[in-house]
Amino acid sequence: MKNTAASPRRTRVVRTALPLIATLALVGACDSAVGLPSEQSGATSNTTEATTSTTTPTTASATTTTPPPIPPGPPVGEVPGNPDAAMALRPFVGDLTGGGIGVVTARCWTVPPTDVPTMYVDPEAILAAVAAPGVDGQYAVTWTGPTATVSVKRSEIASGYACPTVYPTGTAPVFDAADAVYTVDRYLGRLAGIPVNPSDMEETYPLVCDGRQTWDALGTGVPTVPPLVADPDILPGITSFDPDSVFVTGQNGIYTQVNADIIDAAGVYQNRTFVLAIGGEGYCIGDIA
């Protein structure tokens, strides 16, 4: 679940829960009293007093356990083999249709804020896509509609509130300069102790490329493990950075270069170069120069 933001420019996530109430009826039984006959010596007749008791058997109504109902809202197609996917997307769809762009912008802190208004601009196209069953792919789950395709990454599903990537049906998702800049912004925010959200941690939202030997930013023809994986401490501890200084400075095939101004733990100003590639979660950082 995405948590409350740490600073005014950060966003937060709100969750709700629906209680389930069960009732139990119990009928009790009443107690009874019985009289005994009395007899006198020499009497020609006997008088017997008796009180008849009636016992009502105790019964109890059986209780049954039923699964919680699906929250009301626009339909979201289930995903064979991955029931968590539709469950994580429903709150987003409900917020988009019930609250609009302002609500989802505040909660979708994993998406560059500048991308939200354009990517989620057509709720009707999104609803048409998610109404169909989803397909579980290698890196993401997708729902395909007539005009829009909705894609949700695994980290988004695991969070319980999935902020999707939306792109025209028949095309591939495009990761632009805003995505690259925001990836570095989030990475530096973590190191400086001011993450975009308290939940933004590498364990749950990876920003570093994985350890496969596929990195060849210099075009040597000999792929290696990404340098940042081999040496996670390439960048010294930093105390701050300038968000306005983070911008794309170059692109070479599948690799994108982003520069940023930082202040390290010794108080020294540095301009560092981050090299990014596209991974299973979108942009990932593989090297820092």
C-alpha atoms as an extended CHARMM CRD file, in Angstrom:
* protein
*
       289  EXT
         1         1  MET       CA              0.0000000000        0.0000000000        0.0000000000  PROA      1               0.0000000000
         2         2  LYS       CA              1.2940000000        3.4090000000       -0.7790000000  PROA      2               0.0000000000
         3         3  ASN       CA              1.8020000000        5.5020000000        2.2920000000  PROA      3               0.0000000000
         4         4  THR       CA              1.4920000000        9.1580000000        3.2700000000  PROA      4               0.0000000000
         5         5  ALA       CA              3.9280000000       11.5670000000        1.6440000000  PROA      5               0.0000000000
         6         6  ALA       CA              6.9070000000       12.9990000000        3.4890000000  PROA      6               0.0000000000
         7         7  SER       CA              6.9080000000       16.5580000000        2.0470000000  PROA      7               0.0000000000
         8         8  PRO       CA              4.4040000000       19.0400000000        0.5600000000  PROA      8               0.0000000000
         9         9  ARG       CA              5.3050000000       18.0870000000       -2.9960000000  PROA      9               0.0000000000
        10        10  ARG       CA              4.8740000000       14.4180000000       -2.3280000000  PROA      10              0.0000000000
        11        11  THR       CA              1.6260000000       12.4820000000       -2.6260000000  PROA      11              0.0000000000
        12        12  ARG       CA             -0.2370000000       10.0720000000       -0.4650000000  PROA      12              0.0000000000
        13        13  VAL       CA             -2.4590000000        6.9880000000       -0.6700000000  PROA      13              0.0000000000
        14        14  VAL       CA             -5.6300000000        6.3470000000        1.2640000000  PROA      14              0.0000000000
        15        15  ARG       CA             -7.2070000000        2.9500000000        1.7430000000  PROA      15              0.0000000000
        16        16  THR       CA            -10.5960000000        1.9560000000        2.9600000000  PROA      16              0.0000000000
        17        17  ALA       CA            -12.0080000000       -1.3000000000        4.3220000000  PROA      17              0.0000000000
        18        18  LEU       CA            -15.5380000000       -2.6790000000        4.5080000000  PROA      18              0.0000000000
        19        19  PRO       CA            -16.5140000000       -4.5240000000        7.7600000000  PROA      19              0.0000000000
        20        20  LEU       CA            -18.4790000000       -7.7420000000        7.6320000000  PROA      20              0.0000000000
        21        21  ILE       CA            -21.1630000000       -8.1690000000       10.3450000000  PROA      21              0.0000000000
        22        22  ALA       CA            -22.5790000000      -11.5470000000       11.4130000000  PROA      22              0.0000000000
        23        23  THR       CA            -25.5770000000      -12.0900000000       13.7070000000  PROA      23              0.0000000000
        24        24  LEU       CA            -26.3650000000      -14.9540000000       16.0530000000  PROA      24              0.0000000000
        25        25  ALA       CA            -29.8420000000      -15.6880000000       17.4810000000  PROA      25              0.0000000000
        26        26  LEU       CA            -30.2260000000      -17.8480000000       20.5360000000  PROA      26              0.0000000000
        27        27  VAL       CA            -33.5230000000      -19.1060000000       21.9910000000  PROA      27              0.0000000000
        28        28  GLY       CA            -33.3460000000      -20.0640000000       25.6720000000  PROA      28              0.0000000000
        29        29  ALA       CA            -35.3630000000      -22.5730000000       27.6170000000  PROA      29              0.0000000000
        30        30  CYS       CA            -37.4160000000      -21.8170000000       30.7380000000  PROA      30              0.0000000000
        31        31  ASP       CA            -36.9760000000      -23.7780000000       33.9550000000  PROA      31              0.0000000000
        32        32  SER       CA            -39.9920000000      -25.6440000000       35.5520000000  PROA      32              0.0000000000
        33        33  ALA       CA            -41.2860000000      -26.5900000000       39.0350000000  PROA      33              0.0000000000
        34        34  VAL       CA            -42.9200000000      -29.9040000000       40.0500000000  PROA      34              0.0000000000
        35        35  GLY       CA            -45.2740000000      -30.4380000000       43.1410000000  PROA      35              0.0000000000
        36        36  LEU       CA            -45.3390000000      -33.6920000000       45.1830000000  PROA      36              0.0000000000
        37        37  PRO       CA            -48.6120000000      -35.4560000000       46.4210000000  PROA      37              0.0000000000
        38        38  SER       CA            -49.4720000000      -35.4430000000       50.2100000000  PROA      38              0.0000000000
        39        39  GLU       CA            -51.1570000000      -38.4120000000       51.9850000000  PROA      39              0.0000000000
        40        40  GLN       CA            -53.0020000000      -38.5740000000       55.3750000000  PROA      40              0.0000000000
        41        41  SER       CA            -53.4030000000      -41.7570000000       57.4600000000  PROA      41              0.0000000000
        42        42  GLY       CA            -56.9990000000      -43.2240000000       57.3550000000  PROA      42              0.0000000000
        43        43  ALA       CA            -58.1780000000      -40.9520000000       54.5540000000  PROA      43              0.0000000000
        44        44  THR       CA            -60.6110000000      -42.4730000000       52.1050000000  PROA      44              0.0000000000
        45        45  SER       CA            -59.2580000000      -40.4410000000       49.2090000000  PROA      45              0.0000000000
        46        46  ASN       CA            -55.9610000000      -39.0750000000       48.0210000000  PROA      46              0.0000000000
        47        47  THR       CA            -55.3750000000      -35.5340000000       46.7080000000  PROA      47              0.0000000000
        48        48  THR       CA            -52.5180000000      -35.1040000000       44.3290000000  PROA      48              0.0000000000
        49        49  GLU       CA            -51.1640000000      -31.7830000000       43.1770000000  PROA      49              0.0000000000
        50        50  ALA       CA            -48.8240000000      -31.7790000000       40.3010000000  PROA      50              0.0000000000
        51        51  THR       CA            -47.4380000000      -29.0820000000       38.1320000000  PROA      51              0.0000000000
        52        52  THR       CA            -46.6010000000      -30.1270000000       34.6480000000  PROA      52              0.0000000000
        53        53  SER       CA            -43.4480000000      -28.6980000000       33.1740000000  PROA      53              0.0000000000
        54        54  THR       CA            -42.7760000000      -28.0610000000       29.5480000000  PROA      54              0.0000000000
        55        55  THR       CA            -39.2220000000      -27.9080000000       28.3130000000  PROA      55              0.0000000000
        56        56  THR       CA            -38.3660000000      -26.0300000000       25.1040000000  PROA      56              0.0000000000
        57        57  PRO       CA            -35.2720000000      -27.4040000000       23.4110000000  PROA      57              0.0000000000
        58        58  THR       CA            -32.4310000000      -24.9590000000       22.9850000000  PROA      58              0.0000000000
        59        59  THR       CA            -31.6660000000      -24.0720000000       19.4000000000  PROA      59              0.0000000000
        60        60  ALA       CA            -29.0950000000      -21.7920000000       17.8130000000  PROA      60              0.0000000000
        61        61  SER       CA            -28.9910000000      -20.4700000000       14.2880000000  PROA      61              0.0000000000
        62        62  ALA       CA            -25.9700000000      -21.5670000000       12.3140000000  PROA      62              0.0000000000
        63        63  THR       CA            -23.4670000000      -18.9440000000       11.1610000000  PROA      63              0.0000000000
        64        64  THR       CA            -21.8980000000      -19.0200000000        7.7210000000  PROA      64              0.0000000000
        65        65  THR       CA            -18.7180000000      -17.4110000000        6.4570000000  PROA      65              0.0000000000
        66        66  THR       CA            -18.9320000000      -15.6680000000        3.1100000000  PROA      66              0.0000000000
        67        67  PRO       CA            -16.1930000000      -13.8620000000        1.2000000000  PROA      67              0.0000000000
        68        68  PRO       CA            -16.2800000000      -10.0630000000        1.3860000000  PROA      68              0.0000000000
        69        69  PRO       CA            -18.2110000000       -8.5260000000       -1.4970000000  PROA      69              0.0000000000
        70        70  ILE       CA            -16.4230000000       -6.8260000000       -4.3600000000  PROA      70              0.0000000000
        71        71  PRO       CA            -16.4440000000       -3.0740000000       -3.6490000000  PROA      71              0.0000000000
        72        72  PRO       CA            -18.9330000000       -1.1590000000       -5.7690000000  PROA      72              0.0000000000
        73        73  GLY       CA            -17.5590000000        0.6370000000       -8.7660000000  PROA      73              0.0000000000
        74        74  PRO       CA            -16.7960000000        0.1640000000      -12.4510000000  PROA      74              0.0000000000
        75        75  PRO       CA            -16.0900000000       -3.4500000000      -13.4410000000  PROA      75              0.0000000000
        76        76  VAL       CA            -12.5070000000       -4.6380000000      -13.7130000000  PROA      76              0.0000000000
        77        77  GLY       CA            -11.8950000000       -7.8900000000      -15.5660000000  PROA      77              0.0000000000
        78        78  GLU       CA            -10.2570000000      -10.6960000000      -13.6180000000  PROA      78              0.0000000000
        79        79  VAL       CA             -6.8360000000      -12.0220000000      -14.6130000000  PROA      79              0.0000000000
        80        80  PRO       CA             -6.5590000000      -15.8230000000      -14.8670000000  PROA      80              0.0000000000
        81        81  GLY       CA             -3.9240000000      -16.9990000000      -12.4250000000  PROA      81              0.0000000000
        82        82  ASN       CA             -3.4360000000      -13.5640000000      -10.8370000000  PROA      82              0.0000000000
        83        83  PRO       CA             -6.4810000000      -12.4820000000       -8.7920000000  PROA      83              0.0000000000
        84        84  ASP       CA             -4.4920000000       -9.7510000000       -7.0140000000  PROA      84              0.0000000000
        85        85  ALA       CA             -4.1310000000       -7.7620000000      -10.2380000000  PROA      85              0.0000000000
        86        86  ALA       CA             -7.7970000000       -6.8400000000      -10.6460000000  PROA      86              0.0000000000
        87        87  MET       CA             -8.1450000000       -6.2560000000       -6.9140000000  PROA      87              0.0000000000
        88        88  ALA       CA             -5.2520000000       -3.7490000000       -6.9650000000  PROA      88              0.0000000000
        89        89  LEU       CA             -6.5810000000       -1.9080000000      -10.0190000000  PROA      89              0.0000000000
        90        90  ARG       CA            -10.1570000000       -1.4480000000       -8.7240000000  PROA      90              0.0000000000
        91        91  PRO       CA             -9.3290000000        1.3200000000       -6.1960000000  PROA      91              0.0000000000
        92        92  PHE       CA             -7.5420000000        3.3220000000       -8.9000000000  PROA      92              0.0000000000
        93        93  VAL       CA            -10.4500000000        2.9690000000      -11.3340000000  PROA      93              0.0000000000
        94        94  GLY       CA            -12.8780000000        3.9860000000       -8.5960000000  PROA      94              0.0000000000
        95        95  ASP       CA            -10.8150000000        7.0690000000       -7.7460000000  PROA      95              0.0000000000
        96        96  LEU       CA            -10.4110000000        8.0510000000      -11.3970000000  PROA      96              0.0000000000
        97        97  THR       CA            -14.1520000000        7.9160000000      -12.0810000000  PROA      97              0.0000000000
        98        98  GLY       CA            -15.2760000000        9.1760000000       -8.6780000000  PROA      98              0.0000000000
        99        99  GLY       CA            -12.6330000000       11.7720000000       -7.8700000000  PROA      99              0.0000000000
       100       100  GLY       CA            -10.9320000000       12.5890000000      -11.1520000000  PROA      100             0.0000000000
       101       101  ILE       CA             -7.3670000000       13.4790000000      -12.0690000000  PROA      101             0.0000000000
       102       102  GLY       CA             -6.7410000000       15.3990000000       -8.8520000000  PROA      102             0.0000000000
       103       103  VAL       CA             -7.3610000000       12.3450000000       -6.6730000000  PROA      103             0.0000000000
       104       104  VAL       CA             -5.2280000000        9.9110000000       -8.6660000000  PROA      104             0.0000000000
       105       105  THR       CA             -2.4190000000       12.4600000000       -9.0270000000  PROA      105             0.0000000000
       106       106  ALA       CA             -2.1900000000       12.6310000000       -5.2520000000  PROA      106             0.0000000000
       107       107  ARG       CA             -2.1190000000        8.8440000000       -4.9060000000  PROA      107             0.0000000000
       108       108  CYS       CA             -0.0690000000        7.7480000000       -7.9040000000  PROA      108             0.0000000000
       109       109  TRP       CA              3.3070000000        8.9740000000       -6.6840000000  PROA      109             0.0000000000
       110       110  THR       CA              5.1540000000        6.3290000000       -8.7470000000  PROA      110             0.0000000000
       111       111  VAL       CA              4.0530000000        8.1270000000      -11.9290000000  PROA      111             0.0000000000
       112       112  PRO       CA              5.7050000000       11.4110000000      -12.9590000000  PROA      112             0.0000000000
       113       113  PRO       CA              3.2070000000       14.0980000000      -11.8870000000  PROA      113             0.0000000000
       114       114  THR       CA              3.4960000000       15.7880000000      -15.2790000000  PROA      114             0.0000000000
       115       115  ASP       CA              2.4130000000       12.5660000000      -17.0330000000  PROA      115             0.0000000000
       116       116  VAL       CA             -0.7530000000       11.9110000000      -15.0320000000  PROA      116             0.0000000000
       117       117  PRO       CA             -3.0730000000       14.4980000000      -16.6690000000  PROA      117             0.0000000000
       118       118  THR       CA             -2.2630000000       13.2990000000      -20.1950000000  PROA      118             0.0000000000
       119       119  MET       CA             -2.0500000000        9.5660000000      -19.5200000000  PROA      119             0.0000000000
       120       120  TYR       CA             -5.3480000000        9.3990000000      -17.6050000000  PROA      120             0.0000000000
       121       121  VAL       CA             -7.1590000000       12.0210000000      -19.6840000000  PROA      121             0.0000000000
       122       122  ASP       CA             -9.7240000000        9.5730000000      -21.1750000000  PROA      122             0.0000000000
       123       123  PRO       CA            -11.4770000000        7.6480000000      -18.3650000000  PROA      123             0.0000000000
       124       124  GLU       CA            -14.0230000000        6.1490000000      -20.7930000000  PROA      124             0.0000000000
       125       125  ALA       CA            -11.2690000000        4.5020000000      -22.8520000000  PROA      125             0.0000000000
       126       126  ILE       CA             -9.6760000000        3.1760000000      -19.6580000000  PROA      126             0.0000000000
       127       127  LEU       CA            -13.0070000000        1.7630000000      -18.4350000000  PROA      127             0.0000000000
       128       128  ALA       CA            -13.5840000000        0.0420000000      -21.7700000000  PROA      128             0.0000000000
       129       129  ALA       CA            -10.1660000000       -1.5990000000      -21.5230000000  PROA      129             0.0000000000
       130       130  VAL       CA            -10.3270000000       -2.8030000000      -17.9270000000  PROA      130             0.0000000000
       131       131  ALA       CA            -13.8210000000       -4.2570000000      -18.3380000000  PROA      131             0.0000000000
       132       132  ALA       CA            -12.2930000000       -7.0990000000      -20.3750000000  PROA      132             0.0000000000
       133       133  PRO       CA            -10.2760000000       -9.9290000000      -18.7700000000  PROA      133             0.0000000000
       134       134  GLY       CA             -6.6280000000       -9.0770000000      -18.1830000000  PROA      134             0.0000000000
       135       135  VAL       CA             -3.5940000000      -10.9840000000      -19.4660000000  PROA      135             0.0000000000
       136       136  ASP       CA             -0.6500000000      -11.8120000000      -17.2120000000  PROA      136             0.0000000000
       137       137  GLY       CA              2.6010000000      -11.1710000000      -19.1060000000  PROA      137             0.0000000000
       138       138  GLN       CA              6.2930000000      -11.4380000000      -18.2930000000  PROA      138             0.0000000000
       139       139  TYR       CA              6.6510000000       -8.0730000000      -16.5670000000  PROA      139             0.0000000000
       140       140  ALA       CA              3.1240000000       -6.6790000000      -16.2920000000  PROA      140             0.0000000000
       141       141  VAL       CA             -0.5990000000       -7.3940000000      -16.4970000000  PROA      141             0.0000000000
       142       142  THR       CA             -2.4780000000       -5.7570000000      -19.3530000000  PROA      142             0.0000000000
       143       143  TRP       CA             -6.1160000000       -5.0400000000      -20.1860000000  PROA      143             0.0000000000
       144       144  THR       CA             -6.7150000000       -4.2010000000      -23.8470000000  PROA      144             0.0000000000
       145       145  GLY       CA             -9.6130000000       -2.0910000000      -25.0900000000  PROA      145             0.0000000000
       146       146  PRO       CA            -10.6640000000       -0.7270000000      -28.4780000000  PROA      146             0.0000000000
       147       147  THR       CA             -8.5840000000        2.4560000000      -28.1420000000  PROA      147             0.0000000000
       148       148  ALA       CA             -6.5030000000        2.1420000000      -24.9550000000  PROA      148             0.0000000000
       149       149  THR       CA             -4.3450000000       -0.4990000000      -23.2990000000  PROA      149             0.0000000000
       150       150  VAL       CA             -3.8780000000       -0.4620000000      -19.5240000000  PROA      150             0.0000000000
       151       151  SER       CA             -0.6910000000       -2.0240000000      -18.1490000000  PROA      151             0.0000000000
       152       152  VAL       CA              0.1540000000       -2.5960000000      -14.4720000000  PROA      152             0.0000000000
       153       153  LYS       CA              3.6410000000       -3.4720000000      -13.2060000000  PROA      153             0.0000000000
       154       154  ARG       CA              4.2230000000       -6.1390000000      -10.5830000000  PROA      154             0.0000000000
       155       155  SER       CA              5.3390000000       -3.6580000000       -7.9320000000  PROA      155             0.0000000000
       156       156  GLU       CA              2.0830000000       -1.7480000000       -8.4080000000  PROA      156             0.0000000000
       157       157  ILE       CA              0.0310000000       -4.9160000000       -7.9590000000  PROA      157             0.0000000000
       158       158  ALA       CA              1.9590000000       -5.8500000000       -4.8140000000  PROA      158             0.0000000000
       159       159  SER       CA              1.2500000000       -2.3970000000       -3.3240000000  PROA      159             0.0000000000
       160       160  GLY       CA             -2.5050000000       -3.0100000000       -3.4120000000  PROA      160             0.0000000000
       161       161  TYR       CA             -3.1630000000        0.2380000000       -5.2910000000  PROA      161             0.0000000000
       162       162  ALA       CA             -2.1140000000       -0.1010000000       -8.9150000000  PROA      162             0.0000000000
       163       163  CYS       CA             -1.3500000000        3.0550000000      -10.8950000000  PROA      163             0.0000000000
       164       164  PRO       CA             -1.2320000000        1.8490000000      -14.4970000000  PROA      164             0.0000000000
       165       165  THR       CA              0.5560000000        2.8830000000      -17.6450000000  PROA      165             0.0000000000
       166       166  VAL       CA             -1.9870000000        3.7410000000      -20.3470000000  PROA      166             0.0000000000
       167       167  TYR       CA             -1.1150000000        3.8800000000      -24.0500000000  PROA      167             0.0000000000
       168       168  PRO       CA             -2.9400000000        3.5680000000      -27.4010000000  PROA      168             0.0000000000
       169       169  THR       CA             -3.9600000000        0.0270000000      -28.3240000000  PROA      169             0.0000000000
       170       170  GLY       CA             -1.7400000000       -1.4280000000      -31.0290000000  PROA      170             0.0000000000
       171       171  THR       CA              1.3740000000        0.4310000000      -29.8340000000  PROA      171             0.0000000000
       172       172  ALA       CA              4.0140000000       -0.1770000000      -27.1650000000  PROA      172             0.0000000000
       173       173  PRO       CA              4.3450000000        1.8940000000      -23.9850000000  PROA      173             0.0000000000
       174       174  VAL       CA              6.7080000000        4.8300000000      -24.4010000000  PROA      174             0.0000000000
       175       175  PHE       CA              9.0390000000        5.8840000000      -21.6020000000  PROA      175             0.0000000000
       176       176  ASP       CA              9.9960000000        9.5060000000      -22.1570000000  PROA      176             0.0000000000
       177       177  ALA       CA             12.3290000000       12.0960000000      -20.6500000000  PROA      177             0.0000000000
       178       178  ALA       CA              9.9130000000       12.7600000000      -17.8010000000  PROA      178             0.0000000000
       179       179  ASP       CA             10.1040000000        9.0820000000      -16.7830000000  PROA      179             0.0000000000
       180       180  ALA       CA             13.9220000000        9.1230000000      -16.8640000000  PROA      180             0.0000000000
       181       181  VAL       CA             14.1580000000       12.3380000000      -14.8350000000  PROA      181             0.0000000000
       182       182  TYR       CA             11.6360000000       11.1110000000      -12.2740000000  PROA      182             0.0000000000
       183       183  THR       CA             13.5420000000        7.8300000000      -11.8350000000  PROA      183             0.0000000000
       184       184  VAL       CA             16.7090000000        9.7400000000      -10.9140000000  PROA      184             0.0000000000
       185       185  ASP       CA             14.7240000000       12.1770000000       -8.7720000000  PROA      185             0.0000000000
       186       186  ARG       CA             13.2750000000        9.2760000000       -6.7540000000  PROA      186             0.0000000000
       187       187  TYR       CA             16.6790000000        7.5660000000       -6.4580000000  PROA      187             0.0000000000
       188       188  LEU       CA             18.3930000000       10.7070000000       -5.1490000000  PROA      188             0.0000000000
       189       189  GLY       CA             15.4890000000       11.4500000000       -2.8370000000  PROA      189             0.0000000000
       190       190  ARG       CA             15.9690000000        8.0740000000       -1.1810000000  PROA      190             0.0000000000
       191       191  LEU       CA             19.7120000000        8.6600000000       -0.6790000000  PROA      191             0.0000000000
       192       192  ALA       CA             19.1420000000       12.1720000000        0.6970000000  PROA      192             0.0000000000
       193       193  GLY       CA             16.4740000000       10.9400000000        3.1250000000  PROA      193             0.0000000000
       194       194  ILE       CA             13.6050000000       12.7500000000        1.3880000000  PROA      194             0.0000000000
       195       195  PRO       CA             11.8690000000       10.0430000000       -0.7060000000  PROA      195             0.0000000000
       196       196  VAL       CA              8.8300000000       11.0240000000       -2.7450000000  PROA      196             0.0000000000
       197       197  ASN       CA              6.8860000000        8.7450000000       -0.3930000000  PROA      197             0.0000000000
       198       198  PRO       CA              7.8880000000        6.8170000000        2.7570000000  PROA      198             0.0000000000
       199       199  SER       CA              7.0390000000        3.5690000000        0.9500000000  PROA      199             0.0000000000
       200       200  ASP       CA              9.4520000000        4.2990000000       -1.8990000000  PROA      200             0.0000000000
       201       201  MET       CA             12.1370000000        1.7160000000       -1.1490000000  PROA      201             0.0000000000
       202       202  GLU       CA             14.3240000000       -0.3640000000       -3.4400000000  PROA      202             0.0000000000
       203       203  GLU       CA             12.9680000000       -3.6360000000       -2.0450000000  PROA      203             0.0000000000
       204       204  THR       CA              9.4230000000       -2.8670000000       -3.1580000000  PROA      204             0.0000000000
       205       205  TYR       CA              9.9380000000       -0.3890000000       -6.0150000000  PROA      205             0.0000000000
       206       206  PRO       CA             13.2580000000       -1.2500000000       -7.7140000000  PROA      206             0.0000000000
       207       207  LEU       CA             15.0230000000        1.5970000000       -9.5130000000  PROA      207             0.0000000000
       208       208  VAL       CA             18.3970000000       -0.1520000000      -10.0120000000  PROA      208             0.0000000000
       209       209  CYS       CA             18.7120000000       -2.4600000000      -13.0290000000  PROA      209             0.0000000000
       210       210  ASP       CA             18.7800000000       -6.1760000000      -12.2600000000  PROA      210             0.0000000000
       211       211  GLY       CA             21.9700000000       -8.2270000000      -12.1420000000  PROA      211             0.0000000000
       212       212  ARG       CA             21.7780000000       -9.9310000000      -15.5280000000  PROA      212             0.0000000000
       213       213  GLN       CA             24.8010000000       -9.6500000000      -17.8090000000  PROA      213             0.0000000000
       214       214  THR       CA             23.0680000000       -7.5040000000      -20.4000000000  PROA      214             0.0000000000
       215       215  TRP       CA             24.6770000000       -4.0980000000      -19.7540000000  PROA      215             0.0000000000
       216       216  ASP       CA             26.6880000000       -2.6430000000      -22.6590000000  PROA      216             0.0000000000
       217       217  ALA       CA             26.2030000000        1.1140000000      -22.5700000000  PROA      217             0.0000000000
       218       218  LEU       CA             29.5520000000        1.7060000000      -24.3080000000  PROA      218             0.0000000000
       219       219  GLY       CA             28.7480000000       -0.6540000000      -27.1650000000  PROA      219             0.0000000000
       220       220  THR       CA             31.7180000000       -2.9540000000      -26.6000000000  PROA      220             0.0000000000
       221       221  GLY       CA             29.8350000000       -6.0480000000      -27.6890000000  PROA      221             0.0000000000
       222       222  VAL       CA             30.6460000000       -7.7170000000      -24.3600000000  PROA      222             0.0000000000
       223       223  PRO       CA             27.6460000000       -7.2980000000      -21.9920000000  PROA      223             0.0000000000
       224       224  THR       CA             28.3380000000       -7.2470000000      -18.2680000000  PROA      224             0.0000000000
       225       225  VAL       CA             26.4660000000       -6.8600000000      -14.9990000000  PROA      225             0.0000000000
       226       226  PRO       CA             25.3700000000       -3.2140000000      -14.5710000000  PROA      226             0.0000000000
       227       227  PRO       CA             28.1530000000       -1.3500000000      -12.7440000000  PROA      227             0.0000000000
       228       228  LEU       CA             25.7410000000       -0.0420000000      -10.0880000000  PROA      228             0.0000000000
       229       229  VAL       CA             24.8160000000       -3.6370000000       -9.2510000000  PROA      229             0.0000000000
       230       230  ALA       CA             28.4700000000       -4.6700000000       -8.9740000000  PROA      230             0.0000000000
       231       231  ASP       CA             29.2430000000       -1.5980000000       -6.8250000000  PROA      231             0.0000000000
       232       232  PRO       CA             26.1430000000       -0.1680000000       -5.0930000000  PROA      232             0.0000000000
       233       233  ASP       CA             28.2990000000        2.5120000000       -3.4020000000  PROA      233             0.0000000000
       234       234  ILE       CA             29.4000000000        4.2480000000       -6.6080000000  PROA      234             0.0000000000
       235       235  LEU       CA             27.6620000000        7.3960000000       -5.4190000000  PROA      235             0.0000000000
       236       236  PRO       CA             28.9110000000        8.6440000000       -2.0360000000  PROA      236             0.0000000000
       237       237  GLY       CA             26.4180000000        9.5200000000        0.6700000000  PROA      237             0.0000000000
       238       238  ILE       CA             24.6180000000       12.7270000000       -0.2190000000  PROA      238             0.0000000000
       239       239  THR       CA             22.8460000000       15.2630000000        1.9430000000  PROA      239             0.0000000000
       240       240  SER       CA             20.8680000000       17.0590000000       -0.7650000000  PROA      240             0.0000000000
       241       241  PHE       CA             20.3430000000       17.5430000000       -4.4730000000  PROA      241             0.0000000000
       242       242  ASP       CA             18.7550000000       20.1270000000       -6.7260000000  PROA      242             0.0000000000
       243       243  PRO       CA             15.5850000000       18.7290000000       -8.3650000000  PROA      243             0.0000000000
       244       244  ASP       CA             15.6890000000       21.5080000000      -10.9510000000  PROA      244             0.0000000000
       245       245  SER       CA             19.1250000000       20.3050000000      -12.0870000000  PROA      245             0.0000000000
       246       246  VAL       CA             17.9370000000       16.8050000000      -13.0250000000  PROA      246             0.0000000000
       247       247  PHE       CA             17.5030000000       16.5950000000      -16.8020000000  PROA      247             0.0000000000
       248       248  VAL       CA             18.1810000000       14.3150000000      -19.7740000000  PROA      248             0.0000000000
       249       249  THR       CA             21.4680000000       15.1200000000      -21.4980000000  PROA      249             0.0000000000
       250       250  GLY       CA             21.7540000000       12.3610000000      -24.0690000000  PROA      250             0.0000000000
       251       251  GLN       CA             20.4980000000        9.0730000000      -25.4720000000  PROA      251             0.0000000000
       252       252  ASN       CA             22.3620000000        6.2460000000      -27.1390000000  PROA      252             0.0000000000
       253       253  GLY       CA             20.0770000000        3.5230000000      -28.4290000000  PROA      253             0.0000000000
       254       254  ILE       CA             18.4030000000        1.9350000000      -25.4080000000  PROA      254             0.0000000000
       255       255  TYR       CA             20.4890000000        3.9440000000      -22.9340000000  PROA      255             0.0000000000
       256       256  THR       CA             19.5230000000        7.3600000000      -21.5840000000  PROA      256             0.0000000000
       257       257  GLN       CA             21.8480000000        9.7870000000      -19.8000000000  PROA      257             0.0000000000
       258       258  VAL       CA             20.5780000000       12.0420000000      -16.9960000000  PROA      258             0.0000000000
       259       259  ASN       CA             22.6460000000       14.6290000000      -15.1100000000  PROA      259             0.0000000000
       260       260  ALA       CA             22.0260000000       15.9870000000      -11.6190000000  PROA      260             0.0000000000
       261       261  ASP       CA             23.6880000000       18.3510000000       -9.1160000000  PROA      261             0.0000000000
       262       262  ILE       CA             24.2610000000       16.8950000000       -5.6610000000  PROA      262             0.0000000000
       263       263  ILE       CA             25.9350000000       17.8020000000       -2.3840000000  PROA      263             0.0000000000
       264       264  ASP       CA             27.8490000000       14.8840000000       -0.8940000000  PROA      264             0.0000000000
       265       265  ALA       CA             28.3720000000       14.0150000000        2.7750000000  PROA      265             0.0000000000
       266       266  ALA       CA             31.5150000000       16.1620000000        2.8850000000  PROA      266             0.0000000000
       267       267  GLY       CA             29.5500000000       19.1800000000        1.6710000000  PROA      267             0.0000000000
       268       268  VAL       CA             31.1690000000       19.0870000000       -1.7610000000  PROA      268             0.0000000000
       269       269  TYR       CA             29.1290000000       20.0080000000       -4.8380000000  PROA      269             0.0000000000
       270       270  GLN       CA             29.1510000000       17.4450000000       -7.6540000000  PROA      270             0.0000000000
       271       271  ASN       CA             27.5130000000       17.0700000000      -11.0350000000  PROA      271             0.0000000000
       272       272  ARG       CA             26.9160000000       13.3500000000      -11.6390000000  PROA      272             0.0000000000
       273       273  THR       CA             25.8200000000       11.4380000000      -14.7120000000  PROA      273             0.0000000000
       274       274  PHE       CA             23.2900000000        8.6180000000      -14.4210000000  PROA      274             0.0000000000
       275       275  VAL       CA             22.9560000000        6.0330000000      -17.1880000000  PROA      275             0.0000000000
       276       276  LEU       CA             19.5480000000        4.3810000000      -17.4950000000  PROA      276             0.0000000000
       277       277  ALA       CA             18.0270000000        1.5460000000      -19.5050000000  PROA      277             0.0000000000
       278       278  ILE       CA             14.5450000000        0.0650000000      -19.8090000000  PROA      278             0.0000000000
       279       279  GLY       CA             13.8320000000       -2.8560000000      -17.4780000000  PROA      279             0.0000000000
       280       280  GLY       CA             10.8060000000       -4.7680000000      -16.2400000000  PROA      280             0.0000000000
       281       281  GLU       CA              9.6770000000       -1.8040000000      -14.1020000000  PROA      281             0.0000000000
       282       282  GLY       CA             10.3400000000        0.8760000000      -16.7020000000  PROA      282             0.0000000000
       283       283  TYR       CA             13.5180000000        2.9670000000      -16.4790000000  PROA      283             0.0000000000
       284       284  CYS       CA             16.2830000000        1.5830000000      -14.2750000000  PROA      284             0.0000000000
       285       285  ILE       CA             19.6760000000        2.9930000000      -13.2990000000  PROA      285             0.0000000000
       286       286  GLY       CA             22.6940000000        0.8900000000      -14.2770000000  PROA      286             0.0000000000
       287       287  ASP       CA             25.6500000000        3.2000000000      -13.8590000000  PROA      287             0.0000000000
       288       288  ILE       CA             26.6770000000        6.5100000000      -12.2750000000  PROA      288             0.0000000000
       289       289  ALA       CA             29.6840000000        8.4830000000      -13.5110000000  PROA      289             0.0000000000
